[in-house]
Coordinates of C-alpha atoms in Angstrom, one line a residue:
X1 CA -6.8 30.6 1.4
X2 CA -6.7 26.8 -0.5
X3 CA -2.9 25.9 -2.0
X4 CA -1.7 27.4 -5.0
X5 CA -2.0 24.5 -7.6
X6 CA -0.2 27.3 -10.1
X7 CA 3.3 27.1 -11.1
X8 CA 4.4 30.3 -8.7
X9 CA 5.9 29.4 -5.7
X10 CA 5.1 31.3 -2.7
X11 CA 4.2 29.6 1.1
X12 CA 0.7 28.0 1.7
X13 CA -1.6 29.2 4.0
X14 CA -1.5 28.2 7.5
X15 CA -3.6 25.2 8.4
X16 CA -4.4 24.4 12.4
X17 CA -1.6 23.3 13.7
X18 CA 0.6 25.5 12.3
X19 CA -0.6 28.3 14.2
X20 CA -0.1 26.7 17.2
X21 CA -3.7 24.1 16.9
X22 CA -3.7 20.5 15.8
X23 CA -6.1 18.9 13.5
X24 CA -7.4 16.0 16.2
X25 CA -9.2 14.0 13.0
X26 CA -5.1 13.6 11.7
X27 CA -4.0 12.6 15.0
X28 CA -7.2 9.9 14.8
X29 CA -5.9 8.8 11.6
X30 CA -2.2 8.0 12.9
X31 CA -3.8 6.2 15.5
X32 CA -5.1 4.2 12.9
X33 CA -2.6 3.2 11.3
X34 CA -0.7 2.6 14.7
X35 CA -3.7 0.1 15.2
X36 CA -2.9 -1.3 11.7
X37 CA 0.7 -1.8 12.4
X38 CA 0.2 -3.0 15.9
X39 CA -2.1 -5.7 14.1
X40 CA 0.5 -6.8 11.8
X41 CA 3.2 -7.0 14.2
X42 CA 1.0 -8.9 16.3
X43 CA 0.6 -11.6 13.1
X44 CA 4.1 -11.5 12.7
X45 CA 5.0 -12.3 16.4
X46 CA 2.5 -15.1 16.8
X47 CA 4.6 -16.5 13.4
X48 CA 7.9 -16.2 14.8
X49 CA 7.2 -17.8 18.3
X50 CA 5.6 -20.7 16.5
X51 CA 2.4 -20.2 18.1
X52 CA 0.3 -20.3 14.6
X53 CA 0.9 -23.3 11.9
X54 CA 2.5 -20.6 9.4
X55 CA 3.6 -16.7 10.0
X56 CA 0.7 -15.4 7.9
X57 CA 3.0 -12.0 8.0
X58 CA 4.9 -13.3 5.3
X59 CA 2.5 -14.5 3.0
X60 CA 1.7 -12.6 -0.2
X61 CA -1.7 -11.3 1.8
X62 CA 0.8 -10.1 4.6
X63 CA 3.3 -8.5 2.5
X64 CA 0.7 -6.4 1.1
X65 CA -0.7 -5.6 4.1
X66 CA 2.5 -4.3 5.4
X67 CA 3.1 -2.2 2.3
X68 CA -0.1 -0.7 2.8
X69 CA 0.1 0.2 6.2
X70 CA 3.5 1.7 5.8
X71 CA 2.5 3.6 2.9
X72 CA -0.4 5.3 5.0
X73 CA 2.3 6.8 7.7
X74 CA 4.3 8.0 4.8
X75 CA 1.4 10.0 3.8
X76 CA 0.6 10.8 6.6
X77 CA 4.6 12.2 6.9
X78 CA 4.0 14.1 4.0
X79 CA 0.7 15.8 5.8
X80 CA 2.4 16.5 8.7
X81 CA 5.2 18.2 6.9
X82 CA 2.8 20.5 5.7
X83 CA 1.0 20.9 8.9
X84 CA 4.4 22.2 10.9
X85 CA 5.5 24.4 8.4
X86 CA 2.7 25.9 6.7
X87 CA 3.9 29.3 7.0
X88 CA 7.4 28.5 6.7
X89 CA 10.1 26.2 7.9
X90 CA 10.1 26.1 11.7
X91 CA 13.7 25.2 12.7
X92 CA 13.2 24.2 16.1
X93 CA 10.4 21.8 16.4
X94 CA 11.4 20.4 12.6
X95 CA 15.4 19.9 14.3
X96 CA 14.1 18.6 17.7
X97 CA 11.3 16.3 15.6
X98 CA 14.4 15.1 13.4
X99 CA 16.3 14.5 16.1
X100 CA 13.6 12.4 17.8
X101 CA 13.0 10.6 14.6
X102 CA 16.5 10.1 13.9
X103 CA 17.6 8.9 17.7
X104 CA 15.0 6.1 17.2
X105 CA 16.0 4.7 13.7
X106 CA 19.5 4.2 15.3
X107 CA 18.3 2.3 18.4
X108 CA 15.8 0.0 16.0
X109 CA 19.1 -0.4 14.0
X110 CA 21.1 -1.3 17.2
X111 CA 18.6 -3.3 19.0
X112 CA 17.7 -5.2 16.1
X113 CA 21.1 -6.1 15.7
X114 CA 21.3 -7.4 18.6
X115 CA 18.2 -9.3 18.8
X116 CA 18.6 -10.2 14.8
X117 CA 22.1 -9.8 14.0
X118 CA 21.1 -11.4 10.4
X119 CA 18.6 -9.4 9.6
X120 CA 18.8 -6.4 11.7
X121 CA 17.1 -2.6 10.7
X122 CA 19.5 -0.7 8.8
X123 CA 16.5 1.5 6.5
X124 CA 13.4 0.4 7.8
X125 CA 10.6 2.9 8.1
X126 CA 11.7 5.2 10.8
X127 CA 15.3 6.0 8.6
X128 CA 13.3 6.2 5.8
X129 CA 10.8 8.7 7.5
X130 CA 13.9 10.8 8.6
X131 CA 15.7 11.0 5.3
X132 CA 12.2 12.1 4.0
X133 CA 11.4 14.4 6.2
X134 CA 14.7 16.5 5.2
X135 CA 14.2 16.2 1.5
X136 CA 10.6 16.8 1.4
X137 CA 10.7 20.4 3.1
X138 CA 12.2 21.9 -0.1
X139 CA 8.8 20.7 -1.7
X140 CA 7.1 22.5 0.7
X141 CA 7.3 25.3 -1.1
X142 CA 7.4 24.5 -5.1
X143 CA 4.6 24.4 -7.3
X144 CA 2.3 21.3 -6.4
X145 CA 2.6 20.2 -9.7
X146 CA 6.3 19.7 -9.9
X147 CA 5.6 17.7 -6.6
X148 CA 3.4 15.3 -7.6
X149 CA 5.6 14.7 -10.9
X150 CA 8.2 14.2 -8.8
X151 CA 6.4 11.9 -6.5
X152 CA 4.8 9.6 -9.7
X153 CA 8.9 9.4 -10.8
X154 CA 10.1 8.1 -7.5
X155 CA 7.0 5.8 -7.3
X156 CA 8.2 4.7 -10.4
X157 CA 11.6 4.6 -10.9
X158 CA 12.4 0.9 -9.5
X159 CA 10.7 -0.4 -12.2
X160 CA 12.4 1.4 -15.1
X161 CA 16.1 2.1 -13.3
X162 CA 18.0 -0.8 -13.7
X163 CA 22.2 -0.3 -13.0
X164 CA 24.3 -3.0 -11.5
X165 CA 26.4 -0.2 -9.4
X166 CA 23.0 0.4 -7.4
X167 CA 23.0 -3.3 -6.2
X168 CA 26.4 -2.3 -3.7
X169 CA 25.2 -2.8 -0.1
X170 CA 25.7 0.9 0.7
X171 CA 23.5 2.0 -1.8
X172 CA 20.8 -0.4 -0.3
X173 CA 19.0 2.3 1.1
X174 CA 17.8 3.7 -2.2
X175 CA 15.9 0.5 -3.3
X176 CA 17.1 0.8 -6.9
X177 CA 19.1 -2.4 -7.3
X178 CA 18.2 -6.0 -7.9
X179 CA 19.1 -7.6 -4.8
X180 CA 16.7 -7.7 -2.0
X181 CA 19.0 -7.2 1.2
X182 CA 17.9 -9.5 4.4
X183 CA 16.6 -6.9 6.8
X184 CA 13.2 -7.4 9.2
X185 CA 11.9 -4.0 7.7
X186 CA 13.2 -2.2 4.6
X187 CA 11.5 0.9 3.4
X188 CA 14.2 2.7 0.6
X189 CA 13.7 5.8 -0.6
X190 CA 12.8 4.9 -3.6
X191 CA 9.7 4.3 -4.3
X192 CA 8.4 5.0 -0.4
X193 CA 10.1 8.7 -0.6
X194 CA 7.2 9.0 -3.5
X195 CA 4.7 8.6 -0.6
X196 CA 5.6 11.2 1.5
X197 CA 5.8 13.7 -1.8
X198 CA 2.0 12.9 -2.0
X199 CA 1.4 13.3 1.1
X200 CA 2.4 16.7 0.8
X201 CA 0.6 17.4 -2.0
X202 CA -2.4 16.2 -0.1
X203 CA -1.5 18.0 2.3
X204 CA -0.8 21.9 0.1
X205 CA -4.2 21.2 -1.3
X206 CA -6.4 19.5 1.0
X207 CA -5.4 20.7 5.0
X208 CA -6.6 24.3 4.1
X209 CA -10.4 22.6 2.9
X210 CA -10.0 20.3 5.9
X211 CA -9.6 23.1 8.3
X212 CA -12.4 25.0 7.1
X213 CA -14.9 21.7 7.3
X214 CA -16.8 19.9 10.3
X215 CA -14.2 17.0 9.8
X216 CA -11.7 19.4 10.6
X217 CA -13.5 21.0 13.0
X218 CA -14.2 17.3 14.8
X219 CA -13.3 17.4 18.8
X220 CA -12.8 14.1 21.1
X221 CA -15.7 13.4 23.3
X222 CA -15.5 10.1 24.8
X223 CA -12.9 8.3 26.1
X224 CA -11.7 6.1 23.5
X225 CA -11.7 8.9 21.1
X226 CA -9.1 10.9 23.4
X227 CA -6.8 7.5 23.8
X228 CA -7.0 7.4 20.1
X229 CA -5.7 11.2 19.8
X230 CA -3.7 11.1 22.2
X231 CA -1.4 7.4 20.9
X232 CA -2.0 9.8 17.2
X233 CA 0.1 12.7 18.7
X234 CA 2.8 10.3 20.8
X235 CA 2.9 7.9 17.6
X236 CA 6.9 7.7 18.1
X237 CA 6.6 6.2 21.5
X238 CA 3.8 4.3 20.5
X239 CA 5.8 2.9 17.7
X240 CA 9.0 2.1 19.8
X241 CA 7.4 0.6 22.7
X242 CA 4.5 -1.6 21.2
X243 CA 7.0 -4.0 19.6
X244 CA 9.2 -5.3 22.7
X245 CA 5.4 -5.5 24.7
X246 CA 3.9 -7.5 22.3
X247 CA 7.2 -10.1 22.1
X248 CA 7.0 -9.9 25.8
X249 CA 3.6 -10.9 26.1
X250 CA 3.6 -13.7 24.1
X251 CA 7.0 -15.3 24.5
X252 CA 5.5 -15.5 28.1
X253 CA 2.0 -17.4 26.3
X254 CA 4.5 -19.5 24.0
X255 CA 6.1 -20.7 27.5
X256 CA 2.8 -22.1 29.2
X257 CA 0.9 -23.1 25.9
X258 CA 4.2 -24.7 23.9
X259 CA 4.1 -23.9 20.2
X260 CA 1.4 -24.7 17.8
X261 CA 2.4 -28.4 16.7
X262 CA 1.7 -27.7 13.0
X263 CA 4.6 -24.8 12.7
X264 CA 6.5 -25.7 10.3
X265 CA 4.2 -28.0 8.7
X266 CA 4.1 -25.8 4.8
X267 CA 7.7 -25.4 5.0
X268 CA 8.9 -29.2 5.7
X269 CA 6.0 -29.8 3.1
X270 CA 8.1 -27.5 0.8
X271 CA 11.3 -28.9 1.5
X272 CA 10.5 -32.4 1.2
X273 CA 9.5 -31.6 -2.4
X274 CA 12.4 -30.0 -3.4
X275 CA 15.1 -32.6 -2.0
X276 CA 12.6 -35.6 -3.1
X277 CA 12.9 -34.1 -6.7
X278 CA 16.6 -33.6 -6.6
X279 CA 17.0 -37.2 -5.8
X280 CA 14.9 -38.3 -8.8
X281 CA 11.7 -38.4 -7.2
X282 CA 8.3 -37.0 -9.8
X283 CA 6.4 -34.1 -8.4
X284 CA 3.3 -35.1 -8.1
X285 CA 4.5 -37.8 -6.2
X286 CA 6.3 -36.1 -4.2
X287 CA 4.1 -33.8 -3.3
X288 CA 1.4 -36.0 -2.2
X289 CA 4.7 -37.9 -0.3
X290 CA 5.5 -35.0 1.9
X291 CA 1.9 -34.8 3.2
X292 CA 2.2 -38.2 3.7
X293 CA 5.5 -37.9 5.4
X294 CA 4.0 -35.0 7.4
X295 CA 0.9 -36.1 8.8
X296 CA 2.7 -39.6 9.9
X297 CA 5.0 -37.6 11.5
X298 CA 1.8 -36.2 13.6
X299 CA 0.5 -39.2 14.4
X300 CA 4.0 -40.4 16.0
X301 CA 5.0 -37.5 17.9
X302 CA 8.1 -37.2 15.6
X303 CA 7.6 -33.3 13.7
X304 CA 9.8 -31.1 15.4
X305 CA 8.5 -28.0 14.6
X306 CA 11.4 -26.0 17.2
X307 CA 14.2 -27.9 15.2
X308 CA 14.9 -29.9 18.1
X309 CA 17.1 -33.0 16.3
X310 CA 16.0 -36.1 16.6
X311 CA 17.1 -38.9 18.9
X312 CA 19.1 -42.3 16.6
X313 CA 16.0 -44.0 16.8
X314 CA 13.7 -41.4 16.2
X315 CA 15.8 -40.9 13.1
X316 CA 15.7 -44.5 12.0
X317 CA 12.1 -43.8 12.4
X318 CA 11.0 -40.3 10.7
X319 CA 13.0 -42.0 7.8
X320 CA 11.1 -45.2 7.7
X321 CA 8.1 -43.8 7.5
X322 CA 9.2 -41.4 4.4
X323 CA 10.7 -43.9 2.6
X324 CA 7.5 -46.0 3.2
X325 CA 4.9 -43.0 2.2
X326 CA 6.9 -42.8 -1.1
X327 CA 7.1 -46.2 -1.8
X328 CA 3.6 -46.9 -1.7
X329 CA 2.3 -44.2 -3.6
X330 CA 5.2 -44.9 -6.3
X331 CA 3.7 -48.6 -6.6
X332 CA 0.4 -47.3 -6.7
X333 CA 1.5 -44.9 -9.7
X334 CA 3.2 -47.5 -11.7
X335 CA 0.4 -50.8 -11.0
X336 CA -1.1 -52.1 -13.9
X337 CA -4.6 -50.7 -14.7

């Protein structure tokens, strides 16, 4: 029987896994996004270390990256929400799978702050995913389209709710406010809580076609399809684990290779510009003075890209050879034509 789209509310039909099967094409598609996220990390780590010239994580490309691969294991939250209690809540596996979701959000939250004490975890996606998962089983059950108008109105509301009281840090974890907080991963309920409402509409109308179909009826055959089922149903482990192996591996990389000597290179760029035109300097000028400044830097062995300071004369030096890439192109500017 396919979800009731109607505006009676009465439980949806069982899909696999909620009599006791799974759906192995939903466990290939967390696995996908586990790839995803192990991707971005992965970006983000060879940023940090300093072993690429920028962290490309943080660019506009990466940011959206990020949101989009988060947004796929919210969805995929939502599913999942239908898939273990299609008949009805469950209260044992739904507490123990809380509890297992929960347990890990607090030890992101206390490793991070151990490892990033100013910009540690405190809603990243795991809390968020939680939290969620709580709310979202009353929606289990109401009409699907009260659920997907309530998951359009949290997608929306940060861009319509506007209220100085929501900017207070403990009210950080709804996203509503102004202020951005300084956090490695923040995932508020608001809009991301919208994501896991679609999701389970998705999942109310869709799982019950999907069950029925020869994508739903899809089996594992060769080996890398079972590893790719098997990290989908073990995603939590997958998720805490992956992190500390990938800084592992290539802190031990950043040891033997050294850092890429160009980290660092867009950002000195960016803050010669802004002090250069605080002091009086012109734009353009400056601009075209901090690659200047940068690249002579190269050439002498002087740009620290670890922050190492520099030595008296090295000092004397990297300054010289500023105040002489300015100086030239600001008599070039201003020469008769």
């Amino acid at each position: 029987m396919s979800a009731d789209p109607t505006l009676t509310v009465r439980p949806i039909a069982a899909p696999a896994e909620a009599r006791g099967n799974r759906l192995p094409v939903i466990d290939a598609a967390r696995s996908a996004a586990l790839l995803a996220m192990a991707s971005y990390h992965t970006l983000w780590d060879l940023g940090y270390l300093r072993l690429t010239a920028e962290n490309y994580a943080v660019t506009p490309g990466g940011h959206l990256a990020a949101e989009m691969i988060a947004g796929s294991f919210l969805v995929l939250v939502g599913v999942g929400l239908v898939l273990m209690n299609g008949r009805g809540i469950r209260p044992r596996p739904t507490l123990l799978r809380l509890a297992r979701v929960g347990g890990a959000a607090l030890l992101v939250t206390l490793g991070t702050w151990i490892t990033f004490p100013d910009a540690y975890v405190f809603f990243g996606i795991l809390h968020c995913i939680a939290v969620s998962s709580v709310l979202g089983l009353a929606f289990l059950f109401l009409p699907v389209p009260i659920t997907a108008l309530t998951a359009a109105l949290v997608l929306a509301a940060p861009h319509v709710v506007q209220a100085a009281f929501l900017d207070a840090p403990v009210l950080f974890f709804l996203g509503l406010g102004s202020t951005m907080p300084r956090t490695n991963d923040y995932v508020p309920l608001f809009p991301w809580f919208g994501l896991v409402l679609s999701g389970i509409v998705l999942g109310r109308i869709g799982l019950p076609r999907l069950a029925r179909s020869r994508l739903g009826a899809w089996s594992p055959r060769s080996s890398l399809a079972r590893a790719a089922t098997f990290a989908g149903r073990h995603s939590l482990v997958v998720y805490l684990i992956h992190q500390p192996l990938l800084l592992a591996a290539l802190t031990g990389l950043v040891t033997v290779t050294g850092a890429n000597p160009r980290a660092g290179l867009r950002a000195f760029r960016a803050d010669y510009v802004t002090i250069c035109t605080r002091t009086g300097g012109e734009t353009p000028l400056c601009r075209i003075a901090a690659r200047c400044t940068s690249d002579a830097l190269l050439r002498e062995d002087l740009f620290r890209e670890d922050g190492r300071p520099f030595s008296p004369p090295e000092r004397l030096r990297a300054q010289a050879l500023s105040q002489g890439c300015y100086a030239t192109l600001e008599s070039a500017a201003h020469a008769p034509r």
